[in-house]
């Protein structure tokens, strides 16, 4: 299945690198095989170990099963994303908790003043979004490590989703990730990527 | 070395999950073993395949070797981060290119209007930072897949680094990642993580 070549740069084998990156793709169609909440919880238990600034861990997941919950989500998806998200066995609305700093006395206990580093609302929200984005990528990799396809979608009405699901909370939706096993014609050809020469400089 | 238990949730084995997440840690000390620019370029060639919104791929890397380049970076690091970054075999200043949209005709060719989705400067910068953060996490995972320790540091003067290295460009520094092989007493005990019950809701 893999067309990749072995590189001395890695300690993991090509099969693993293919699963995580080279053969992994954003799926647009799904088989009927279900994905359990429990499996995604296990993925979370793995990926929550990934690093964040000041161990802030702002990412939160709303898992949306098929049924009434999904029906509330779909109207907020944009264009062709609606059908993909409607069909996915399980969907995660990935959010950032802008009040992550309230937990720093527990999560960053050696710096008792850490909570006060994030007093400013705008700066705290930027930190929440940035570190939740790091954790969202860990989550996508973790789903792939579980043999699942992840279909991240940024095309949705965030304010609508927040009003629908997160009213009265400090969770702010960032991304919708469809989760399942890829179905027939699950993806288009891979799109072009930037060259290392264009993306990397050395001093 | 691993104390982890096997879980049915994953298709990758425990040794791999340990390398990527469970045993991986932010290193504070380093062995003398060098890290080559070429190895990090190979990591980039892998991780650039990870998904971003509209295939935007805004992440950029400035690799800072030991020597004059490193000497220019260190004064901008905060507190105890200075010594760690000074000692690292190789350092990557991870940046977001706020003009990523100029490449969308090449990177997202089936949507000729994609460049215009990002006309607004503030919205485009938010998208650059968010998607570069996703790619930064892929990069951290990719370094680990190469058997390297990654030490992400957010404590540095971004404006100072941008003026020092990125003046006249559209690259904006986001994170400094120390890269190498862990040395003696490379890390403290792992800090507490949030429970799945607190981070996950289901509808």
XYZ file of C-alpha atoms in Angstrom:
406
model
C 0.000 0.000 0.000
C 2.816 2.358 0.810
C 4.881 3.990 -1.861
C 7.146 5.655 0.653
C 10.843 4.964 0.865
C 12.760 4.219 4.007
C 14.599 7.147 5.524
C 17.416 7.006 8.047
C 15.936 10.075 9.687
C 13.271 8.133 11.615
C 13.240 5.474 14.308
C 9.650 4.495 13.530
C 9.079 2.185 10.583
C 7.448 3.176 7.311
C 4.182 1.406 8.118
C 3.767 3.612 11.173
C 4.788 6.819 9.373
C 2.372 5.926 6.573
C -0.461 5.443 9.090
C 0.224 8.730 10.867
C 1.151 10.984 7.942
C 1.936 9.627 4.484
C -1.171 7.540 3.799
C -3.430 9.345 6.287
C -5.995 11.603 4.688
C -9.019 13.684 5.550
C -11.876 11.288 4.826
C -15.047 12.475 3.114
C -16.991 9.187 3.184
C -17.375 6.503 5.858
C -18.100 2.839 6.320
C -20.911 1.763 8.653
C -18.441 0.637 11.314
C -19.259 2.556 14.499
C -16.783 4.505 16.643
C -17.389 4.376 20.370
C -17.127 7.242 22.811
C -14.912 4.966 24.892
C -12.371 4.634 22.063
C -12.124 8.406 21.704
C -11.760 8.741 25.479
C -8.768 6.381 25.256
C -7.307 8.502 22.474
C -7.747 11.531 24.714
C -5.970 9.790 27.603
C -2.993 9.327 25.253
C -2.870 12.731 23.614
C -3.404 14.740 26.776
C 0.232 13.890 27.532
C 1.432 16.121 24.666
C 3.125 19.383 25.677
C 1.328 22.718 26.157
C 2.576 26.063 27.497
C 2.590 26.007 31.301
C 0.819 22.638 31.062
C -2.306 24.652 30.321
C -4.252 21.881 28.507
C -7.134 24.049 27.291
C -8.596 21.598 24.760
C -12.099 20.252 25.348
C -14.148 17.795 23.289
C -17.860 17.640 22.702
C -18.531 14.213 21.193
C -21.644 14.316 19.025
C -23.254 10.953 18.334
C -25.706 10.156 15.567
C -29.175 11.302 16.607
C -30.606 14.399 18.305
C -27.163 15.869 19.136
C -26.010 15.550 15.534
C -29.251 17.110 14.326
C -28.443 20.199 16.416
C -24.936 20.449 14.930
C -25.603 20.022 11.219
C -27.396 23.352 10.580
C -24.210 25.158 11.683
C -21.943 23.388 9.178
C -21.018 25.207 5.956
C -21.898 24.005 2.471
C -20.643 20.556 1.605
C -19.378 20.009 5.157
C -22.949 19.368 6.296
C -23.322 16.061 4.495
C -19.892 14.782 5.575
C -20.512 15.635 9.209
C -24.038 14.191 9.083
C -22.701 10.871 7.798
C -19.725 10.459 10.140
C -20.038 7.676 12.741
C -18.861 10.057 15.481
C -18.063 13.779 15.481
C -15.927 15.793 17.900
C -16.497 19.510 18.285
C -13.073 20.589 19.497
C -13.210 23.582 21.821
C -10.803 25.735 23.824
C -11.637 26.478 27.467
C -10.811 30.162 27.927
C -10.838 29.663 31.708
C -8.080 27.038 31.594
C -6.063 29.226 33.987
C -8.373 28.371 36.887
C -6.831 24.893 36.870
C -3.192 25.968 36.843
C -2.793 25.648 40.635
C -3.471 21.935 40.043
C -1.762 21.525 36.639
C 1.280 23.754 37.208
C 1.653 23.461 40.998
C 5.301 24.520 41.285
C 4.422 28.063 40.080
C 1.732 29.309 42.465
C 1.447 32.572 40.532
C 0.795 30.926 37.162
C -2.913 31.677 37.213
C -2.130 35.397 37.338
C -0.006 35.217 34.173
C -3.311 34.929 32.307
C -5.358 37.697 33.959
C -5.791 39.608 30.705
C -8.848 38.277 28.879
C -7.605 38.810 25.315
C -4.176 37.336 25.989
C -5.720 34.399 27.847
C -8.062 33.653 24.940
C -5.130 33.750 22.485
C -3.249 31.307 24.701
C -6.298 29.059 25.006
C -6.776 28.923 21.232
C -3.083 28.407 20.478
C -2.513 25.608 22.965
C -5.835 23.964 22.149
C -4.683 23.962 18.511
C -1.511 22.097 19.498
C -3.676 19.591 21.365
C -6.093 19.330 18.435
C -3.231 18.195 16.220
C -2.159 15.669 18.862
C -5.780 14.468 18.850
C -5.793 14.035 15.049
C -2.556 12.031 15.298
C -3.995 10.009 18.194
C -7.099 9.115 16.191
C -4.864 7.905 13.376
C -2.857 5.868 15.889
C -6.170 4.205 16.740
C -6.681 3.295 13.089
C -9.369 5.922 12.630
C -9.687 8.555 9.935
C -10.073 12.133 11.125
C -11.810 14.704 8.948
C -11.132 18.177 10.375
C -13.570 20.868 9.209
C -13.079 24.564 9.892
C -16.053 25.602 7.784
C -18.846 26.061 10.329
C -20.557 28.842 12.256
C -18.582 29.029 15.493
C -20.918 31.493 17.170
C -23.861 29.301 16.253
C -22.227 26.170 17.635
C -21.199 27.984 20.820
C -24.748 29.253 21.348
C -26.185 25.803 20.629
C -23.890 23.746 22.839
C -21.689 25.952 25.036
C -23.997 28.736 26.292
C -23.096 29.686 29.855
C -19.699 27.956 29.663
C -16.173 29.115 28.803
C -15.784 26.582 25.966
C -15.282 28.121 22.504
C -15.556 25.900 19.435
C -12.481 25.798 17.174
C -12.785 22.843 14.808
C -15.184 20.023 13.951
C -13.519 16.631 13.474
C -15.448 13.847 11.748
C -14.305 10.415 12.963
C -14.725 6.998 11.391
C -13.338 4.464 8.961
C -12.906 5.678 5.373
C -15.568 4.532 2.921
C -15.611 4.326 -0.859
C -13.873 7.126 -2.748
C -13.050 8.662 0.617
C -10.693 11.305 -0.721
C -9.475 13.287 -3.679
C -5.855 13.303 -4.830
C -3.499 14.781 -2.282
C -3.042 18.523 -2.710
C 0.415 20.037 -3.302
C 2.622 20.800 -0.341
C 5.175 23.548 0.141
C 8.816 22.668 -0.486
C 11.245 22.473 2.404
C 13.340 25.092 0.612
C 10.469 27.561 0.788
C 9.491 26.766 4.373
C 12.871 26.409 6.102
C 15.725 28.841 6.601
C 18.945 28.220 8.494
C 21.126 30.612 10.486
C 11.256 1.229 30.089
C 7.544 1.525 29.510
C 5.013 1.139 32.265
C 2.085 1.520 29.915
C -0.517 -1.159 29.410
C -1.826 -2.411 26.120
C -5.106 -0.943 24.977
C -7.429 -2.310 22.346
C -8.134 1.245 21.255
C -4.919 1.539 19.208
C -3.462 -0.161 16.173
C 0.053 1.065 16.955
C 2.020 -0.865 19.547
C 2.901 0.406 23.001
C 6.537 1.027 22.110
C 5.427 3.484 19.434
C 2.812 5.170 21.625
C 5.413 5.476 24.378
C 7.862 7.121 21.960
C 5.298 9.579 20.654
C 3.366 10.407 23.825
C 3.698 8.373 26.994
C 7.454 8.436 27.538
C 8.110 11.548 25.443
C 8.930 14.620 27.481
C 10.106 18.172 27.086
C 13.868 17.831 27.573
C 15.789 20.402 29.596
C 19.294 18.940 29.138
C 21.045 17.444 26.104
C 23.784 15.019 25.153
C 26.583 16.177 22.834
C 25.098 14.213 19.920
C 24.475 16.683 17.087
C 21.223 17.090 15.150
C 21.607 17.895 11.477
C 19.594 20.384 9.472
C 19.045 17.569 6.985
C 17.332 15.391 9.607
C 14.930 18.180 10.504
C 14.258 18.801 6.815
C 13.244 15.133 6.525
C 10.944 15.552 9.516
C 9.399 18.545 7.765
C 8.866 16.543 4.570
C 6.842 14.073 6.682
C 4.815 16.472 8.802
C 3.913 18.848 5.996
C 1.435 16.134 4.950
C -0.702 16.797 8.056
C -4.028 18.540 7.443
C -4.568 22.313 7.557
C -7.593 24.439 6.663
C -7.767 24.947 2.894
C -4.340 23.279 2.721
C -2.965 26.611 3.901
C 0.316 25.268 5.373
C 1.416 28.511 7.037
C 4.164 27.053 9.252
C 7.759 28.130 8.639
C 10.957 27.078 10.413
C 14.084 29.055 11.137
C 16.701 26.506 12.162
C 19.258 28.093 14.469
C 22.557 26.268 14.718
C 25.159 26.665 17.442
C 27.248 29.781 16.773
C 26.482 33.310 15.634
C 22.813 32.592 14.849
C 22.233 31.131 18.309
C 23.992 34.102 19.895
C 21.429 36.385 18.249
C 18.523 34.302 19.581
C 19.488 33.803 23.209
C 19.008 37.424 24.424
C 15.333 37.145 23.449
C 14.659 34.030 25.551
C 12.994 34.461 28.958
C 14.598 33.506 32.263
C 15.647 29.896 32.552
C 14.764 29.234 28.897
C 17.976 31.009 27.843
C 20.301 28.331 29.171
C 18.235 25.457 27.751
C 18.054 27.032 24.303
C 21.754 27.938 24.379
C 22.695 24.317 25.107
C 20.400 22.594 22.584
C 22.171 20.957 19.608
C 19.683 22.560 17.210
C 16.862 25.042 17.711
C 13.839 25.751 15.527
C 12.095 29.091 15.718
C 8.634 28.115 14.526
C 6.871 30.923 12.664
C 3.563 31.518 10.894
C 3.615 33.133 7.452
C 0.762 35.643 7.496
C 0.897 35.816 3.696
C 0.220 32.084 3.277
C -2.797 32.999 1.152
C -0.573 34.097 -1.723
C 0.224 30.418 -2.305
C -3.349 29.153 -2.297
C -3.654 29.208 -6.119
C -0.903 26.554 -6.045
C -1.871 24.734 -2.824
C -5.689 24.789 -3.214
C -5.983 24.909 -7.009
C -9.573 23.636 -7.326
C -10.879 26.800 -5.568
C -9.553 29.722 -7.609
C -11.155 32.204 -5.197
C -9.484 30.785 -2.083
C -6.944 33.582 -1.843
C -9.760 36.088 -1.454
C -11.218 34.226 1.540
C -8.306 35.671 3.491
C -8.357 39.308 2.379
C -8.978 40.608 5.889
C -5.627 41.066 7.659
C -6.775 40.247 11.200
C -8.719 37.158 10.141
C -5.828 36.001 7.952
C -3.357 36.356 10.836
C -5.655 34.352 13.131
C -5.853 31.625 10.490
C -2.083 31.671 10.015
C -1.441 31.294 13.736
C -4.087 28.597 14.220
C -3.012 26.406 11.327
C 0.670 26.931 12.045
C -0.084 25.718 15.587
C -1.594 22.508 14.189
C 1.538 22.060 12.075
C 3.780 22.850 15.053
C 2.257 19.943 16.933
C 2.742 17.680 13.900
C 6.373 18.855 13.903
C 6.829 17.968 17.594
C 5.368 14.508 16.909
C 7.592 14.164 13.815
C 10.721 14.995 15.819
C 9.764 12.299 18.304
C 9.216 9.860 15.431
C 12.826 10.612 14.501
C 13.956 9.655 17.997
C 14.593 13.261 18.953
C 13.453 15.145 22.028
C 11.605 18.386 21.402
C 11.585 21.142 24.001
C 8.932 23.701 23.067
C 9.365 27.103 24.737
C 6.771 29.845 24.589
C 8.665 32.124 26.969
C 10.516 34.494 24.658
C 10.182 38.013 23.249
C 8.321 37.481 19.988
C 8.682 41.059 18.809
C 12.393 40.916 19.533
C 12.833 37.666 17.619
C 10.784 38.976 14.703
C 12.885 42.153 14.524
C 16.107 40.147 14.803
C 15.349 37.481 12.198
C 12.170 38.269 10.247
C 12.325 42.020 9.535
C 10.860 42.775 6.123
C 9.156 39.370 5.882
C 5.667 38.083 6.736
C 6.981 35.412 9.146
C 5.840 35.847 12.766
C 7.521 33.789 15.485
C 5.208 31.558 17.539
C 7.302 29.044 19.461
C 10.939 28.081 20.010
C 11.609 24.339 19.905
C 14.891 22.998 21.291
C 15.923 19.785 19.535
C 18.365 17.072 20.591
C 18.840 13.896 22.560
C 17.960 14.074 26.257
C 20.897 14.370 28.627
C 21.240 13.660 32.353
C 18.290 14.588 34.536
C 16.556 15.821 31.405
C 13.167 16.337 33.015
C 11.166 16.758 36.168
C 8.275 14.461 37.146
C 5.379 14.639 34.724
C 2.834 17.293 35.670
C -0.817 16.376 36.321
C -3.199 16.121 33.399
C -6.910 16.870 33.196
C -9.307 13.933 33.520
C -11.283 12.777 30.499
C -14.437 13.357 32.567
C -13.580 17.039 32.893
C -12.495 17.510 29.262
C -15.088 15.501 27.341
C -18.852 15.829 27.082
C -21.170 13.718 24.949
C -24.428 14.631 23.244
